[in-house]
Coordinates of C-alpha atoms in Angstrom, one line a residue:
X1 CA 1.7 -67.1 -28.8
X2 CA -0.8 -65.2 -27.1
X3 CA 2.2 -64.7 -23.6
X4 CA 4.3 -62.8 -26.6
X5 CA 1.2 -60.7 -27.9
X6 CA -0.1 -60.3 -24.2
X7 CA 4.1 -58.8 -23.4
X8 CA 4.2 -56.6 -26.1
X9 CA 0.9 -55.6 -25.7
X10 CA 1.5 -54.5 -21.7
X11 CA 4.7 -52.3 -23.3
X12 CA 3.2 -50.6 -25.5
X13 CA 0.4 -49.6 -22.8
X14 CA 3.2 -49.0 -20.3
X15 CA 4.8 -47.3 -22.7
X16 CA 1.8 -45.1 -23.8
X17 CA 0.6 -44.5 -20.4
X18 CA 4.0 -43.6 -18.2
X19 CA 6.1 -42.8 -21.5
X20 CA 6.4 -38.5 -20.4
X21 CA 5.6 -39.5 -16.2
X22 CA 7.1 -37.0 -14.2
X23 CA 9.4 -37.8 -11.7
X24 CA 9.5 -36.6 -7.7
X25 CA 12.2 -34.8 -7.3
X26 CA 14.5 -37.3 -5.2
X27 CA 14.9 -34.6 -1.7
X28 CA 11.8 -34.4 0.2
X29 CA 12.4 -31.1 1.0
X30 CA 12.7 -30.5 -2.8
X31 CA 9.1 -30.7 -2.9
X32 CA 8.1 -27.8 -1.5
X33 CA 9.5 -26.1 -3.9
X34 CA 8.2 -27.9 -7.1
X35 CA 6.4 -25.1 -9.1
X36 CA 6.3 -22.3 -7.1
X37 CA 5.8 -19.7 -9.6
X38 CA 7.4 -15.8 -8.8
X39 CA 4.7 -13.7 -7.0
X40 CA 4.8 -10.5 -5.0
X41 CA 2.3 -9.5 -2.4
X42 CA 2.5 -6.2 -1.1
X43 CA 0.4 -6.2 2.5
X44 CA -0.5 -3.3 4.6
X45 CA 1.0 -2.1 8.0
X46 CA -1.9 -4.4 9.8
X47 CA -1.4 -7.5 7.2
X48 CA -4.3 -6.8 4.8
X49 CA -3.3 -8.1 1.3
X50 CA -3.7 -5.0 -0.8
X51 CA -2.9 -7.2 -4.0
X52 CA -1.7 -9.8 -5.3
X53 CA 0.6 -10.9 -8.6
X54 CA 1.2 -13.7 -9.7
X55 CA 0.5 -16.8 -6.3
X56 CA -0.1 -16.4 -3.6
X57 CA 2.5 -18.2 -1.3
X58 CA 1.3 -18.5 3.2
X59 CA 4.6 -19.7 4.8
X60 CA 4.7 -23.3 6.0
X61 CA 2.9 -24.5 8.5
X62 CA 3.1 -27.4 10.5
X63 CA 0.1 -29.7 11.3
X64 CA 0.9 -29.0 14.7
X65 CA 0.5 -25.8 14.8
X66 CA -2.9 -25.8 13.0
X67 CA -6.5 -26.7 15.2
X68 CA -7.5 -30.0 14.4
X69 CA -10.3 -29.4 13.5
X70 CA -8.9 -28.2 10.2
X71 CA -6.9 -30.6 8.9
X72 CA -10.1 -33.0 9.9
X73 CA -12.1 -30.7 7.4
X74 CA -10.5 -31.5 4.7
X75 CA -10.5 -34.7 5.5
X76 CA -13.8 -35.2 6.2
X77 CA -14.9 -33.6 2.2
X78 CA -12.1 -35.0 0.2
X79 CA -10.4 -38.0 2.0
X80 CA -12.4 -39.6 4.9
X81 CA -10.5 -42.9 4.4
X82 CA -6.9 -41.3 4.3
X83 CA -5.2 -42.6 7.2
X84 CA -6.1 -46.5 5.7
X85 CA -5.7 -46.3 2.2
X86 CA -1.7 -47.1 0.4
X87 CA -2.2 -43.7 -1.6
X88 CA -5.1 -44.8 -4.3
X89 CA -8.6 -45.6 -2.9
X90 CA -9.9 -48.5 -5.3
X91 CA -13.1 -48.5 -3.4
X92 CA -13.5 -44.6 -3.5
X93 CA -12.3 -45.2 -7.7
X94 CA -15.3 -47.2 -7.9
X95 CA -18.0 -45.4 -6.6
X96 CA -16.3 -42.6 -9.2
X97 CA -16.7 -44.6 -11.5
X98 CA -20.5 -46.3 -11.5
X99 CA -22.0 -42.3 -10.1
X100 CA -20.2 -41.1 -13.9
X101 CA -21.2 -44.4 -15.9
X102 CA -24.8 -43.1 -14.4
X103 CA -24.5 -39.3 -15.3
X104 CA -23.4 -39.5 -18.6
X105 CA -20.8 -37.0 -17.2
X106 CA -17.4 -36.8 -15.0
X107 CA -19.4 -35.9 -11.6
X108 CA -16.8 -37.6 -8.6
X109 CA -13.2 -37.6 -8.9
X110 CA -12.2 -39.7 -6.3
X111 CA -8.8 -39.2 -6.4
X112 CA -8.0 -39.3 -3.0
X113 CA -5.5 -36.9 -1.3
X114 CA -2.4 -38.0 -1.8
X115 CA -3.2 -37.9 -5.8
X116 CA -4.9 -34.8 -5.3
X117 CA -2.0 -33.6 -4.4
X118 CA 0.7 -35.0 -7.1
X119 CA -1.8 -33.9 -9.8
X120 CA -1.0 -29.8 -7.9
X121 CA 3.1 -30.4 -7.9
X122 CA 4.0 -32.3 -10.9
X123 CA 1.4 -33.6 -12.9
X124 CA -0.5 -31.5 -16.1
X125 CA -4.1 -30.7 -15.4
X126 CA -4.9 -32.7 -18.6
X127 CA -8.6 -34.7 -17.3
X128 CA -7.7 -37.9 -19.4
X129 CA -8.1 -41.8 -18.4
X130 CA -3.9 -41.6 -18.8
X131 CA -3.1 -38.7 -16.7
X132 CA -5.3 -40.7 -13.7
X133 CA -3.6 -43.1 -14.5
X134 CA 0.0 -42.2 -13.7
X135 CA -1.8 -39.9 -10.8
X136 CA -2.5 -43.4 -9.4
X137 CA 1.4 -44.6 -9.7
X138 CA 2.9 -41.5 -8.3
X139 CA 0.4 -41.4 -5.4
X140 CA 1.4 -44.4 -4.6
X141 CA 5.6 -43.8 -4.6
X142 CA 4.8 -39.9 -2.6
X143 CA 3.5 -42.4 -0.3
X144 CA 6.7 -45.1 -0.3
X145 CA 9.2 -41.6 0.4
X146 CA 6.3 -39.9 2.9
X147 CA 4.9 -40.3 5.7
X148 CA 0.8 -39.8 6.5
X149 CA 1.5 -36.3 8.1
X150 CA 4.1 -34.8 5.8
X151 CA 2.1 -35.9 3.0
X152 CA -1.8 -34.2 5.2
X153 CA 0.9 -31.4 5.3
X154 CA 2.3 -30.4 2.3
X155 CA -1.3 -30.9 0.7
X156 CA -2.7 -28.2 3.0
X157 CA -0.1 -26.0 2.8
X158 CA -0.1 -26.8 -1.1
X159 CA -3.9 -26.6 -2.2
X160 CA -5.4 -24.8 -4.6
X161 CA -8.1 -21.7 -3.2
X162 CA -8.9 -19.7 -4.9
X163 CA -7.9 -16.1 -5.6
X164 CA -4.2 -16.7 -5.9
X165 CA -4.2 -17.8 -2.8
X166 CA -2.5 -21.9 -2.0
X167 CA -2.3 -22.7 0.7
X168 CA -5.0 -22.6 4.4
X169 CA -1.8 -20.0 6.0
X170 CA -2.4 -17.8 2.5
X171 CA -5.8 -18.3 2.2
X172 CA -6.3 -17.3 6.0
X173 CA -4.9 -13.7 5.3
X174 CA -6.1 -13.9 1.6
X175 CA -10.3 -14.5 3.1
X176 CA -10.1 -14.2 6.9
X177 CA -7.2 -11.6 7.2
X178 CA -5.9 -13.9 10.1
X179 CA -2.9 -17.7 10.2
X180 CA -3.6 -20.4 10.2
X181 CA -3.5 -21.0 14.0
X182 CA -6.5 -18.9 14.4
X183 CA -8.9 -20.3 12.4
X184 CA -12.5 -21.2 13.3
X185 CA -14.4 -24.0 13.1
X186 CA -16.5 -22.1 11.0
X187 CA -13.6 -20.4 9.1
X188 CA -12.1 -23.8 8.5
X189 CA -15.3 -25.8 6.5
X190 CA -15.4 -23.1 4.6
X191 CA -11.4 -23.2 3.3
X192 CA -12.4 -26.6 2.9
X193 CA -15.4 -26.0 0.8
X194 CA -13.1 -25.4 -1.5
X195 CA -10.7 -27.2 -3.4
X196 CA -13.8 -29.0 -5.5
X197 CA -13.6 -25.5 -7.4
X198 CA -11.6 -22.8 -6.4
X199 CA -12.6 -20.0 -8.4
X200 CA -17.0 -21.0 -9.1
X201 CA -16.7 -20.2 -4.9
X202 CA -13.6 -18.4 -3.5
X203 CA -15.2 -17.0 -0.9
X204 CA -14.8 -13.0 -2.4
X205 CA -17.6 -14.0 -5.8
X206 CA -20.5 -16.2 -4.5
X207 CA -19.6 -15.9 -0.7
X208 CA -23.4 -17.6 -0.5
X209 CA -22.6 -20.9 -2.7
X210 CA -19.6 -20.9 -0.9
X211 CA -21.3 -20.7 3.0
X212 CA -23.5 -24.4 1.8
X213 CA -20.7 -26.4 0.8
X214 CA -19.6 -25.4 4.4
X215 CA -22.7 -26.6 5.4
X216 CA -22.0 -29.6 3.9
X217 CA -17.6 -30.1 4.9
X218 CA -19.6 -29.4 8.8
X219 CA -21.6 -32.3 8.0
X220 CA -18.9 -34.3 7.5
X221 CA -16.8 -34.1 10.0
X222 CA -19.9 -35.2 12.4
X223 CA -20.4 -37.7 10.5
X224 CA -17.0 -39.0 9.6
X225 CA -17.6 -37.8 14.5
X226 CA -14.7 -35.7 14.0
X227 CA -17.0 -32.2 15.7
X228 CA -20.5 -33.1 18.5
X229 CA -24.2 -32.4 17.0
X230 CA -24.0 -29.9 19.2
X231 CA -20.2 -27.9 17.5
X232 CA -21.8 -28.2 14.1
X233 CA -25.2 -27.1 14.7
X234 CA -23.7 -23.6 16.7
X235 CA -20.8 -23.9 13.7
X236 CA -23.8 -23.9 11.0
X237 CA -26.2 -21.2 12.3
X238 CA -22.9 -18.7 12.6
X239 CA -21.2 -19.4 9.2
X240 CA -17.3 -18.2 8.7
X241 CA -17.4 -14.1 7.2
X242 CA -15.3 -12.5 5.0
X243 CA -12.3 -10.2 7.4
X244 CA -14.0 -6.7 8.2
X245 CA -11.9 -3.9 5.9
X246 CA -10.5 -6.8 3.7
X247 CA -9.5 -5.8 0.4
X248 CA -11.5 -7.2 -2.8
X249 CA -10.0 -7.3 -6.4
X250 CA -11.3 -4.9 -7.8
X251 CA -10.2 -2.4 -5.7
X252 CA -7.5 -3.7 -5.2
X253 CA -6.9 -3.3 -8.8
X254 CA -7.6 0.4 -7.9
X255 CA -4.9 0.4 -5.9
X256 CA -2.3 -0.6 -8.1
X257 CA -0.3 3.1 -7.7
X258 CA 1.0 1.6 -3.8
X259 CA 1.9 -2.0 -5.2
X260 CA 4.3 0.1 -7.7
X261 CA 5.6 2.2 -5.7
X262 CA 6.2 -0.4 -3.4
X263 CA 7.6 -3.0 -5.7
X264 CA 10.8 -0.5 -7.1
X265 CA 11.0 0.1 -3.6
X266 CA 12.0 -2.9 -2.5
X267 CA 13.2 -3.8 -5.5
X268 CA 15.5 -0.7 -5.1
X269 CA 16.4 -1.7 -1.3
X270 CA 17.2 -5.3 -2.9
X271 CA 18.6 -4.9 -6.4
X272 CA 17.4 -6.0 -9.1
X273 CA 18.3 -9.8 -8.5
X274 CA 18.2 -9.8 -5.0
X275 CA 16.1 -11.4 -2.6
X276 CA 14.4 -14.9 -3.4
X277 CA 12.2 -15.4 -6.7
X278 CA 8.7 -14.8 -4.5
X279 CA 8.2 -11.4 -2.2
X280 CA 6.2 -10.6 0.2
X281 CA 6.1 -7.3 1.0
X282 CA 4.6 -5.5 3.7
X283 CA 4.6 -1.1 3.6
X284 CA 3.3 1.4 5.9
X285 CA 0.1 1.8 4.8
X286 CA -3.2 2.3 6.7
X287 CA -6.1 1.2 4.7
X288 CA -8.3 3.4 6.6
X289 CA -6.2 6.0 5.6
X290 CA -6.0 5.1 2.0
X291 CA -9.4 4.8 1.2
X292 CA -10.0 8.0 2.4
X293 CA -7.6 9.1 0.4
X294 CA -8.3 8.0 -2.7
X295 CA -12.4 9.5 -1.6
X296 CA -11.1 12.6 -1.2
X297 CA -9.2 13.0 -4.7
X298 CA -11.8 11.2 -6.3
X299 CA -14.9 12.6 -4.2
X300 CA -13.6 17.3 -4.7
X301 CA -12.6 15.6 -8.4
X302 CA -15.8 13.9 -9.4
X303 CA -18.0 17.3 -8.3
X304 CA -15.4 19.1 -9.5
X305 CA -12.7 18.4 -11.6
X306 CA -14.9 18.8 -14.5
X307 CA -16.0 22.8 -14.1
X308 CA -13.1 23.5 -13.6
X309 CA -10.3 22.3 -15.7
X310 CA -8.7 19.4 -13.7
X311 CA -8.2 16.0 -14.3
X312 CA -5.6 14.6 -11.7
X313 CA -4.8 14.5 -8.6
X314 CA -1.9 13.1 -6.3
X315 CA -2.0 12.6 -2.6
X316 CA 1.1 11.5 0.2
X317 CA 0.2 11.7 3.6
X318 CA 3.3 10.5 6.6
X319 CA 3.2 9.6 9.8
X320 CA 6.1 11.9 11.7
X321 CA 8.2 9.0 11.2
X322 CA 8.8 8.9 7.7
X323 CA 6.1 6.1 7.4
X324 CA 4.3 6.6 3.9
X325 CA 0.6 6.1 5.5
X326 CA -1.6 6.7 2.2
X327 CA -0.4 7.7 -1.5
X328 CA -2.4 8.2 -3.9
X329 CA -0.8 8.3 -7.2
X330 CA -4.0 9.8 -9.2
X331 CA -7.4 9.4 -9.8
X332 CA -8.2 5.6 -11.0
X333 CA -4.9 3.0 -11.4
X334 CA -6.7 0.8 -14.2
X335 CA -7.4 4.2 -16.5
X336 CA -3.3 5.2 -16.1
X337 CA 0.1 3.6 -13.5
X338 CA 1.2 7.1 -13.8
X339 CA 2.1 7.2 -10.4
X340 CA 1.7 11.1 -10.0
X341 CA 2.1 11.6 -6.3
X342 CA 7.2 9.3 -6.0
X343 CA 6.7 9.8 -10.6
X344 CA 5.2 13.2 -11.7
X345 CA 8.2 16.4 -11.7
X346 CA 5.3 19.7 -11.4
X347 CA 6.5 23.5 -10.5
X348 CA 5.7 23.8 -6.7
X349 CA 4.9 26.9 -7.4
X350 CA 4.3 29.3 -3.2
X351 CA 4.2 25.6 -2.0
X352 CA 8.1 26.2 -1.9
X353 CA 8.0 28.9 -0.6
X354 CA 9.1 27.6 2.9
X355 CA 12.0 26.5 1.8
X356 CA 12.9 30.0 0.3
X357 CA 12.4 31.1 4.0
X358 CA 14.2 28.8 5.5
X359 CA 17.1 29.5 3.4
X360 CA 16.5 33.6 4.8
X361 CA 16.7 32.3 8.8
X362 CA 19.6 30.3 8.4
X363 CA 21.5 33.7 6.7
X364 CA 19.6 36.3 9.8
X365 CA 16.4 37.3 8.9
X366 CA 13.3 36.5 11.2
X367 CA 9.9 36.1 10.8
X368 CA 9.6 39.9 12.0
X369 CA 12.4 41.5 8.9
X370 CA 10.8 44.2 6.6
X371 CA 10.5 44.1 3.4
X372 CA 9.5 46.4 1.2
X373 CA 6.6 44.9 -1.6
X374 CA 7.2 46.9 -4.4
X375 CA 8.1 46.3 -8.4
X376 CA 11.7 45.1 -8.6
X377 CA 14.4 43.5 -11.1
X378 CA 16.6 40.8 -10.2
X379 CA 18.6 40.2 -13.8
X380 CA 15.5 41.2 -15.4
X381 CA 13.1 39.6 -14.3
X382 CA 10.0 41.0 -12.3
X383 CA 7.7 39.0 -10.1
X384 CA 4.5 40.2 -9.4
X385 CA 2.0 39.5 -6.8
X386 CA -2.0 37.1 -7.9
X387 CA -3.9 39.5 -8.4
X388 CA -1.6 42.1 -8.1
X389 CA -0.5 45.1 -6.1
X390 CA 1.7 45.5 -3.6
X391 CA 1.5 46.1 -0.7
X392 CA 3.9 48.8 1.0
X393 CA 6.0 47.2 4.1
X394 CA 5.6 44.2 5.2
X395 CA 7.1 41.0 7.7
X396 CA 8.5 38.0 6.1
X397 CA 6.2 36.5 8.4
X398 CA 2.9 37.9 7.2
X399 CA 4.4 37.5 3.7
X400 CA 4.1 34.2 3.5
X401 CA 0.7 34.1 5.5
X402 CA -0.3 36.2 2.2
X403 CA 1.9 34.6 -0.4
X404 CA 3.7 37.6 -1.9
X405 CA 5.7 37.0 -4.5
X406 CA 7.7 39.9 -4.4
X407 CA 9.0 39.4 -1.6
X408 CA 10.1 35.9 -1.0
X409 CA 12.3 36.5 -4.4
X410 CA 14.2 39.3 -2.0
X411 CA 14.7 36.8 0.6
X412 CA 15.5 33.9 -1.6
X413 CA 18.0 36.3 -3.0
X414 CA 19.6 38.1 -0.2
X415 CA 20.0 34.7 1.3
X416 CA 21.9 33.1 -1.9
X417 CA 20.2 32.1 -4.7
X418 CA 22.4 27.9 -3.9
X419 CA 21.4 28.5 -0.5
X420 CA 18.3 28.5 -1.1
X421 CA 18.1 24.8 -3.6
X422 CA 20.9 23.5 -0.8
X423 CA 18.7 23.6 1.6
X424 CA 15.8 22.0 -0.5
X425 CA 17.9 19.3 -1.0
X426 CA 18.4 19.3 3.3
X427 CA 14.9 19.3 3.6
X428 CA 14.4 16.3 1.4
X429 CA 13.6 17.3 -2.0
X430 CA 15.9 15.2 -4.0
X431 CA 14.7 16.6 -7.7
X432 CA 18.1 18.8 -8.6
X433 CA 16.9 22.5 -8.6
X434 CA 18.3 24.8 -10.2
X435 CA 19.7 28.1 -8.8
X436 CA 18.5 30.9 -10.6
X437 CA 15.9 33.6 -9.6
X438 CA 12.5 31.8 -10.2
X439 CA 13.1 28.6 -8.1
X440 CA 11.9 31.3 -5.4
X441 CA 9.3 31.6 -6.9
X442 CA 8.7 27.4 -7.2
X443 CA 9.7 27.3 -10.7
X444 CA 11.8 24.1 -10.3
X445 CA 10.1 20.8 -10.6
X446 CA 9.4 18.7 -7.9
X447 CA 7.6 15.4 -6.9
X448 CA 4.6 15.2 -4.6
X449 CA 6.5 12.6 -1.8
X450 CA 9.9 14.7 -1.2
X451 CA 8.0 17.6 -0.8
X452 CA 5.3 16.6 1.7
X453 CA 8.4 15.1 3.3
X454 CA 10.2 18.6 3.2
X455 CA 7.0 20.2 5.3
X456 CA 7.2 16.8 8.4
X457 CA 10.9 18.9 9.2
X458 CA 9.1 21.8 10.0
X459 CA 6.6 19.2 11.8
X460 CA 9.5 17.3 14.0
X461 CA 11.2 20.2 14.9
X462 CA 14.0 20.4 12.7
X463 CA 14.6 16.7 11.7
X464 CA 14.2 15.2 9.1
X465 CA 12.4 11.9 8.4
X466 CA 13.0 10.5 5.4
X467 CA 9.3 9.4 4.0
X468 CA 8.9 5.4 3.0
X469 CA 7.0 3.1 1.6
X470 CA 8.7 -0.8 2.4
X471 CA 9.0 -2.1 6.7
X472 CA 9.8 -6.1 5.5
X473 CA 10.5 -7.9 2.9
X474 CA 10.2 -11.0 3.5
X475 CA 9.9 -14.4 1.3
X476 CA 6.1 -16.4 1.1
X477 CA 7.4 -18.6 3.9
X478 CA 8.1 -16.2 6.2
X479 CA 11.9 -15.9 6.5
X480 CA 12.7 -12.6 7.0
X481 CA 14.3 -10.9 4.2
X482 CA 15.0 -7.6 5.1
X483 CA 14.0 -5.4 7.6
X484 CA 13.3 -0.8 8.0
X485 CA 15.8 0.6 10.2
X486 CA 14.4 2.5 13.3
X487 CA 14.2 5.9 12.5
X488 CA 15.0 7.1 15.7
X489 CA 15.2 10.6 16.6
X490 CA 15.6 11.6 13.0
X491 CA 18.3 13.9 11.3
X492 CA 19.1 17.4 12.2
X493 CA 18.4 19.5 8.8
X494 CA 17.5 23.1 10.7
X495 CA 17.7 24.6 14.0
X496 CA 14.6 24.0 16.5
X497 CA 14.1 27.9 16.6
X498 CA 13.9 28.0 12.1
X499 CA 11.8 24.6 12.1
X500 CA 9.2 26.2 15.1
X501 CA 9.9 30.3 13.6
X502 CA 8.5 28.1 10.7
X503 CA 5.8 26.2 12.1
X504 CA 3.6 29.1 13.5
X505 CA 3.7 31.0 10.4
X506 CA 2.6 27.7 8.2
X507 CA -0.2 28.2 11.2
X508 CA -1.0 31.3 10.4
X509 CA -2.4 30.5 6.2
X510 CA -4.4 27.9 7.5
X511 CA -5.9 30.2 10.4
X512 CA -5.9 33.5 8.3
X513 CA -4.6 33.1 4.8
X514 CA -3.9 31.6 1.6
X515 CA -5.0 27.6 3.3
X516 CA -8.3 28.4 5.5
X517 CA -9.8 26.1 3.4
X518 CA -7.3 23.1 4.8
X519 CA -8.8 24.0 8.3
X520 CA -9.4 20.6 10.5
X521 CA -12.0 21.4 13.4
X522 CA -10.6 20.2 16.8
X523 CA -7.5 20.2 16.0
X524 CA -4.1 22.5 15.1
X525 CA -2.6 22.7 11.6
X526 CA -0.3 24.7 9.2
X527 CA 0.1 24.5 5.3
X528 CA 0.7 26.5 2.3
X529 CA -1.0 26.7 -0.5
X530 CA 1.0 26.6 -4.1
X531 CA -0.5 28.0 -7.5
X532 CA 2.1 27.5 -10.4
X533 CA 1.8 30.0 -13.7
X534 CA -1.6 29.9 -16.2
X535 CA -2.8 27.6 -13.0
X536 CA -0.8 24.3 -14.7
X537 CA -0.4 23.2 -10.8
X538 CA -2.2 23.4 -8.2
X539 CA -0.4 22.6 -4.5
X540 CA -1.8 22.0 -0.9
X541 CA 0.6 20.2 1.8
X542 CA 0.6 20.7 5.6
X543 CA 1.5 19.1 8.8
X544 CA -0.7 18.6 12.2
X545 CA 0.8 17.3 15.4
X546 CA 0.1 13.5 14.0
X547 CA 0.3 13.1 10.2
X548 CA 2.1 15.3 7.3
X549 CA -0.5 14.9 3.7
X550 CA 0.6 16.9 0.5
X551 CA -2.2 17.3 -2.7
X552 CA -1.7 18.2 -6.3
X553 CA -3.7 18.7 -8.5
X554 CA -3.1 19.2 -12.6
X555 CA -3.4 17.8 -15.6
X556 CA -1.0 14.9 -16.8
X557 CA -0.9 17.3 -20.2
X558 CA -0.2 20.3 -18.2
X559 CA -3.2 22.1 -19.7
X560 CA -4.0 25.2 -17.3
X561 CA -7.1 24.3 -15.5
X562 CA -9.3 27.4 -14.9
X563 CA -8.5 29.3 -12.7
X564 CA -7.6 26.9 -9.9
X565 CA -5.3 27.6 -7.3
X566 CA -3.6 25.8 -3.9
X567 CA -6.1 27.3 -1.9
X568 CA -9.2 25.1 -3.8
X569 CA -9.0 22.5 -4.5
X570 CA -6.2 20.8 -2.8
X571 CA -6.6 22.5 0.4
X572 CA -10.6 21.3 0.3
X573 CA -9.1 17.4 -0.9
X574 CA -6.5 18.0 1.9
X575 CA -9.1 18.8 4.4
X576 CA -11.9 16.4 3.7
X577 CA -9.2 13.7 4.2
X578 CA -6.7 14.7 7.6
X579 CA -10.3 15.4 9.1
X580 CA -11.4 11.8 7.7
X581 CA -7.5 10.5 9.1
X582 CA -8.3 12.8 12.4
X583 CA -11.6 11.5 13.5
X584 CA -11.3 9.7 16.9
X585 CA -8.1 11.3 16.9
X586 CA -7.1 13.8 20.4
X587 CA -5.9 16.9 19.8
X588 CA -2.6 17.4 20.3
X589 CA -1.0 20.4 19.8
X590 CA 2.1 21.3 17.5
X591 CA 5.4 21.9 19.1
X592 CA 5.7 25.5 17.3
X593 CA 3.7 28.3 19.6
X594 CA -0.2 29.4 18.1
X595 CA 0.9 32.7 16.1
X596 CA -0.5 36.3 17.3
X597 CA -3.7 37.9 16.1
X598 CA -2.4 40.5 13.9
X599 CA -4.5 43.0 11.9
X600 CA -3.2 44.1 8.7
X601 CA -2.1 47.1 10.5
X602 CA -1.0 45.5 13.3
X603 CA 1.8 43.8 10.7
X604 CA 2.8 46.5 8.6
X605 CA 3.9 48.9 12.0
X606 CA 6.1 45.8 12.8
X607 CA 7.8 45.8 9.5
X608 CA 8.1 49.3 10.0
X609 CA 9.2 49.8 13.5
X610 CA 11.7 46.6 12.7
X611 CA 13.1 48.6 10.0
X612 CA 13.2 52.0 11.9
X613 CA 15.3 49.7 14.0
X614 CA 17.9 47.9 11.7
X615 CA 18.2 51.6 10.5
X616 CA 19.6 52.6 13.8
X617 CA 21.8 49.4 13.8
X618 CA 23.5 50.4 11.0
X619 CA 24.3 53.9 12.0
X620 CA 25.5 52.0 14.9
X621 CA 29.7 52.5 15.2
X622 CA 31.3 49.4 13.4
X623 CA 28.6 48.2 11.5
X624 CA 30.0 48.7 8.3
X625 CA 28.1 51.3 7.2

């Protein structure tokens, strides 16, 4: 009877403990994929993590790739008898039970590395006797299936170390901006300190307490014979430091516009269902330039935005090859996720005129071509100049420098309005534009990033380099999924001669035209201001030999600002950013020659003599009139 009762009790206990016991994957390799949740990690060009949505996994790192002190640090503090037990350290369990009884609460867990691993891979976070029994059974099964080295390697690659980082490779990137193989003794000790309470001890949140436990790890390593007293004293006296320039979690959230844009570009590249469930997107962003860009936008608008009724701003900066080095979609991502650099379509005003003049060059005009700045009527449309008044005879070059509307309209009509919109497409403005007369003054809506890319064509002698934000896409294990092709020499959009004409004219805008506020001390610059009707949009787009950048300022509800022009707030933002971007950068000339410095009287004389030449040519035999 007692035997039967015991059997029944045992069967009931067995069912109570194991009726819902999950199974370990039959194949060893499948253990590496268990409970991997989809995640996206966006990184800067230098490997800095800009943001993580979902867990951050590192590539699979073999034990032989790790410095010896890394696994030793975890073994010393978490499971010193790892190579002696069969997955369960009964001595450790008994010690933990006694400590917990005396304390009246759970102080020690008594779990081995193997038990921690099965808990993380297949069990729930429930803390109960039944869950501990399941943990023990699965740990024993795992020890029969894998070698000690395989278990230790799997543990180190999957252990949670705070800040959404799973595994030592992800944590090395997250906290120290390095790889596992480069971890120092101090850094290894700090990582080994985290499994006890990864959220509370995360160095980005509680560095002091994390370092205190790291010293306990170093002490345990000395007690275990992994390091000698000299190594202990050295490491304890010079603690680990977080990587310089590490993106803090709150700052990373502020960079959400970059994250969204990079993720959207990656999905376009791979297709909605392409790639891997967990992606690592390596962008072209330079963290220093990104910070400078955000500071410039927020700084100017914080200082002057309220008085000028300017609520928002955006900035895009690209390298000569089209790589996006900074992208500010707005003042605060947490307040608005709308990206004004890549999503907003706004009227560029006079910032569109260089495109009009590029079409005029192809129609046979040149910078010295004369025009009459006067009242005009084009199909019932009569554009005026900013501030009113007319200047009379003027060259195309001076008209751009002084942002004369009547001349841009005449040049665009003479070049052919379909040719103007086609030119915009060739330069990189992919937003459709209607070939109507008002398009010559920037009435069509464009995106900031695409207009910035168009200006980059003038800076690069007529070669077009498509702006791109994503350099590589990898899986969380490090496998390359996609890589940006080499940009090479770009695609010819306009001739070298026409690009240099335009570049010389745009330098005049900055030297003594409407964009003087955008001057960069010690560096040559070219650019153009733009203001839409009633100051609803204000722009400055320009470049140096090293960088092309565009700035937009306005309001999301399209309400007018307080007489803001492109030569004011946008030019000031552009200058602040470019000055910081060029700190420590050796000055380099633009490929186009500098403009000749001529007075307004000289410009009018040049236009007059050019017009005489045109009239004389028209009277020659065979001229057609």
